[in-house]
Tab-separated table of C-alpha atoms in Angstrom:
chain	number	residue	atom	x	y	z
A	1	MET	CA	0.000	0.000	0.000
A	2	LYS	CA	1.711	3.206	-1.234
A	3	ILE	CA	0.707	6.499	0.391
A	4	LYS	CA	1.133	9.641	-1.702
A	5	GLU	CA	0.961	12.057	1.237
A	6	ILE	CA	3.717	12.502	3.797
A	7	ILE	CA	2.643	11.200	7.193
A	8	VAL	CA	3.402	13.199	10.333
A	9	VAL	CA	4.164	10.982	13.341
A	10	GLU	CA	5.608	11.634	16.779
A	11	GLY	CA	8.854	9.668	16.661
A	12	ARG	CA	11.195	7.076	15.196
A	13	ASP	CA	9.271	4.078	16.595
A	14	ASP	CA	6.094	5.367	14.917
A	15	THR	CA	7.948	5.654	11.604
A	16	THR	CA	9.182	2.058	11.978
A	17	ALA	CA	5.660	0.763	12.681
A	18	LEU	CA	4.237	2.792	9.792
A	19	LYS	CA	6.788	1.473	7.306
A	20	ARG	CA	5.855	-2.102	8.275
A	21	ALA	CA	2.262	-1.316	7.305
A	22	VAL	CA	2.606	0.956	4.249
A	23	ASP	CA	5.081	2.452	1.818
A	24	ALA	CA	5.213	6.079	2.970
A	25	ASP	CA	7.496	8.941	3.892
A	26	THR	CA	7.257	10.510	7.343
A	27	ILE	CA	8.056	13.664	9.244
A	28	GLU	CA	8.709	13.130	12.947
A	29	THR	CA	7.689	15.844	15.423
A	30	ASN	CA	9.928	14.410	18.184
A	31	GLY	CA	7.377	15.217	20.869
A	32	SER	CA	4.518	17.615	21.425
A	33	ALA	CA	6.636	20.792	21.474
A	34	ILE	CA	6.863	21.178	17.699
A	35	ASN	CA	9.562	23.645	16.630
A	36	GLN	CA	9.335	26.091	13.723
A	37	GLU	CA	11.679	24.024	11.548
A	38	THR	CA	9.345	21.008	11.804
A	39	LEU	CA	6.300	23.182	11.090
A	40	ASP	CA	8.077	24.554	8.001
A	41	LYS	CA	8.768	20.979	6.796
A	42	ILE	CA	5.115	20.060	7.288
A	43	LYS	CA	4.020	23.207	5.448
A	44	LEU	CA	6.268	22.363	2.482
A	45	ALA	CA	5.081	18.751	2.496
A	46	GLN	CA	1.450	19.926	2.445
A	47	LYS	CA	2.141	22.150	-0.583
A	48	THR	CA	4.005	19.484	-2.556
A	49	ARG	CA	2.418	16.114	-1.667
A	50	GLY	CA	-0.176	16.604	1.036
A	51	VAL	CA	0.030	15.575	4.689
A	52	ILE	CA	-1.726	13.056	6.913
A	53	VAL	CA	-1.308	13.566	10.666
A	54	LEU	CA	-1.178	10.248	12.575
A	55	THR	CA	-0.405	10.842	16.244
A	56	ASP	CA	-0.860	8.750	19.375
A	57	PRO	CA	-4.411	8.609	20.798
A	58	ASP	CA	-3.478	10.535	23.941
A	59	TYR	CA	-3.189	14.131	25.196
A	60	PRO	CA	0.267	14.864	23.670
A	61	GLY	CA	-0.999	13.471	20.336
A	62	GLN	CA	-4.019	15.800	20.492
A	63	LYS	CA	-1.719	18.723	21.323
A	64	ILE	CA	0.388	17.979	18.223
A	65	ARG	CA	-2.731	17.795	16.033
A	66	HIS	CA	-3.962	21.109	17.405
A	67	THR	CA	-0.598	22.826	16.774
A	68	ILE	CA	-0.412	21.520	13.208
A	69	GLU	CA	-4.050	22.410	12.483
A	70	LYS	CA	-3.429	25.939	13.761
A	71	HIS	CA	-0.423	26.496	11.449
A	72	ILE	CA	-1.283	24.237	8.474
A	73	PRO	CA	-5.093	23.895	8.381
A	74	ASP	CA	-5.470	21.774	5.226
A	75	CYS	CA	-3.861	18.552	6.481
A	76	LYS	CA	-5.744	15.268	6.651
A	77	HIS	CA	-6.012	13.511	10.016
A	78	ALA	CA	-5.983	9.766	10.664
A	79	PHE	CA	-6.971	8.223	13.998
A	80	ILE	CA	-6.154	4.889	15.604
A	81	PRO	CA	-8.598	3.981	18.410
A	82	LYS	CA	-6.866	3.915	21.782
A	83	GLU	CA	-7.594	0.223	22.438
A	84	LEU	CA	-5.821	-0.673	19.162
A	85	ALA	CA	-2.719	1.315	20.127
A	86	ILE	CA	-1.969	-0.123	23.577
A	87	HIS	CA	1.288	-2.016	24.197
A	88	LYS	CA	0.715	-5.774	24.536
A	89	HIS	CA	1.786	-5.597	28.196
A	90	GLY	CA	-0.350	-2.511	28.816
A	91	LYS	CA	2.663	-0.214	29.229
A	92	GLY	CA	2.019	2.754	27.016
A	93	VAL	CA	-0.175	3.793	24.150
A	94	GLY	CA	0.967	4.842	20.697
A	95	VAL	CA	1.075	4.342	16.967
A	96	GLU	CA	4.163	2.133	17.437
A	97	HIS	CA	2.006	-0.454	19.278
A	98	ALA	CA	-0.761	-0.608	16.659
A	99	SER	CA	-1.133	-3.538	14.279
A	100	ILE	CA	-0.487	-3.265	10.552
A	101	GLU	CA	-4.248	-3.563	9.961
A	102	ALA	CA	-5.080	-0.776	12.448
A	103	ILE	CA	-2.557	1.573	10.808
A	104	ARG	CA	-3.831	0.817	7.308
A	105	GLU	CA	-7.455	1.272	8.375
A	106	ALA	CA	-6.670	4.621	10.026
A	107	LEU	CA	-4.875	5.898	6.922
A	108	LYS	CA	-7.661	4.686	4.637
A	109	ASP	CA	-10.144	6.701	6.695
A	110	ALA	CA	-8.095	9.935	6.947
A	111	HIS	CA	-10.252	13.056	7.132
A	112	LEU	CA	-9.726	16.665	6.199
A	113	MET	CA	-10.533	18.902	9.155
A	114	GLN	CA	-12.128	22.185	8.147
A	115	GLU	CA	-14.347	24.668	9.866
A	116	SER	CA	-17.875	24.023	8.731
A	117	ILE	CA	-20.067	26.862	7.547
A	118	THR	CA	-23.388	25.141	8.127
A	119	GLU	CA	-24.380	23.644	11.416
A	120	GLU	CA	-26.150	20.351	10.816
A	121	ILE	CA	-25.677	18.812	14.241
A	122	THR	CA	-26.553	20.960	17.227
A	123	LYS	CA	-25.344	20.812	20.807
A	124	GLU	CA	-28.891	19.782	21.716
A	125	ASP	CA	-28.458	16.723	19.445
A	126	LEU	CA	-25.366	15.785	21.472
A	127	ILE	CA	-27.248	16.142	24.753
A	128	ASP	CA	-30.234	14.174	23.414
A	129	ALA	CA	-27.884	11.377	22.313
A	130	GLY	CA	-26.334	11.242	25.787
A	131	LEU	CA	-22.908	12.291	24.506
A	132	ILE	CA	-22.387	15.190	26.898
A	133	GLY	CA	-23.387	15.970	30.423
A	134	GLY	CA	-24.553	12.599	31.688
A	135	ALA	CA	-23.601	9.221	33.057
A	136	GLY	CA	-21.850	7.083	30.447
A	137	SER	CA	-21.317	10.002	28.064
A	138	LYS	CA	-17.535	9.422	27.890
A	139	GLU	CA	-18.035	5.819	26.767
A	140	ARG	CA	-20.612	6.943	24.185
A	141	ARG	CA	-18.195	9.568	22.812
A	142	GLU	CA	-15.474	6.908	22.543
A	143	GLN	CA	-17.860	4.640	20.621
A	144	LEU	CA	-19.049	7.496	18.382
A	145	GLY	CA	-15.440	8.481	17.621
A	146	LYS	CA	-14.726	4.902	16.502
A	147	LEU	CA	-17.847	4.608	14.367
A	148	LEU	CA	-17.308	7.956	12.629
A	149	LYS	CA	-13.496	7.459	12.539
A	150	ILE	CA	-12.845	10.894	14.035
A	151	GLY	CA	-11.085	9.810	17.246
A	152	TYR	CA	-12.081	10.356	20.860
A	153	THR	CA	-12.764	13.852	22.188
A	154	ASN	CA	-13.970	15.319	25.421
A	155	GLY	CA	-17.453	16.823	25.605
A	156	LYS	CA	-16.359	20.347	24.696
A	157	GLN	CA	-14.395	19.265	21.632
A	158	LEU	CA	-16.909	16.767	20.208
A	159	TYR	CA	-19.163	19.423	18.700
A	160	LYS	CA	-16.208	21.216	17.087
A	161	ARG	CA	-14.767	17.975	15.700
A	162	LEU	CA	-18.123	16.980	14.151
A	163	LEU	CA	-18.236	20.365	12.412
A	164	MET	CA	-14.595	20.212	11.313
A	165	PHE	CA	-15.055	16.792	9.725
A	166	HIS	CA	-18.310	17.841	8.072
A	167	ILE	CA	-20.210	14.982	9.690
A	168	THR	CA	-23.741	15.169	8.356
A	169	LYS	CA	-26.872	14.793	10.430
A	170	GLU	CA	-27.491	11.497	8.581
A	171	GLU	CA	-24.015	10.123	9.377
A	172	PHE	CA	-24.464	11.162	13.004
A	173	ALA	CA	-27.915	9.547	13.205
A	174	GLN	CA	-26.608	6.333	11.610
A	175	ALA	CA	-23.752	6.133	14.129
A	176	ILE	CA	-26.181	6.654	17.039
A	177	LYS	CA	-28.411	3.918	15.583
A	178	GLU	CA	-25.426	1.523	15.328
A	179	MET	CA	-24.485	2.293	18.926
A	180	ARG	CA	-28.010	1.388	20.030
A	181	GLN	CA	-27.924	-1.850	18.037
A	182	GLU	CA	-24.609	-2.790	19.659
A	183	GLY	CA	-26.301	-2.557	23.054
A	184	LYS	CA	-25.093	0.869	24.052
A	185	ASP	CA	-27.939	2.558	25.924
A	186	VAL	CA	-27.857	5.859	24.028
């Protein structure tokens, strides 16, 4: 599987895992404090080949995504669910621990994050679906993030992420329906 875009990862171990799964070039951020030189490389990569951001499903990974999105807003984002990125002995979470299949699936489902002009899903829809402000809402958001392939977010960020990924009301409703069918009491 050859990837045209350059993939932004956190470190050398992520690059190694990625190259086992796909034929791709990477840029390593070497942690969540991205310097200007790395941002300039990512900017050039976006102009010439396009970029997919694939960071660990944790807080530092989210921080890296946010920094890149702020400086280079047209990058695609790929997400590996947290449970597919946990070390086999439970010591750490990251892209380097994900299987070849999980990495390929995440890259196949990469999204472009953009601010949406039209609001299809309202905050009231999120409350009605039990995704914010109630018992079990965290677990529902985790499940929704997997189904829509947009990653996990906290309650405040879920609404923004749905808008940025242009998730339609129909896609949202279908995901809620699937959650109900899987026995989640949404």
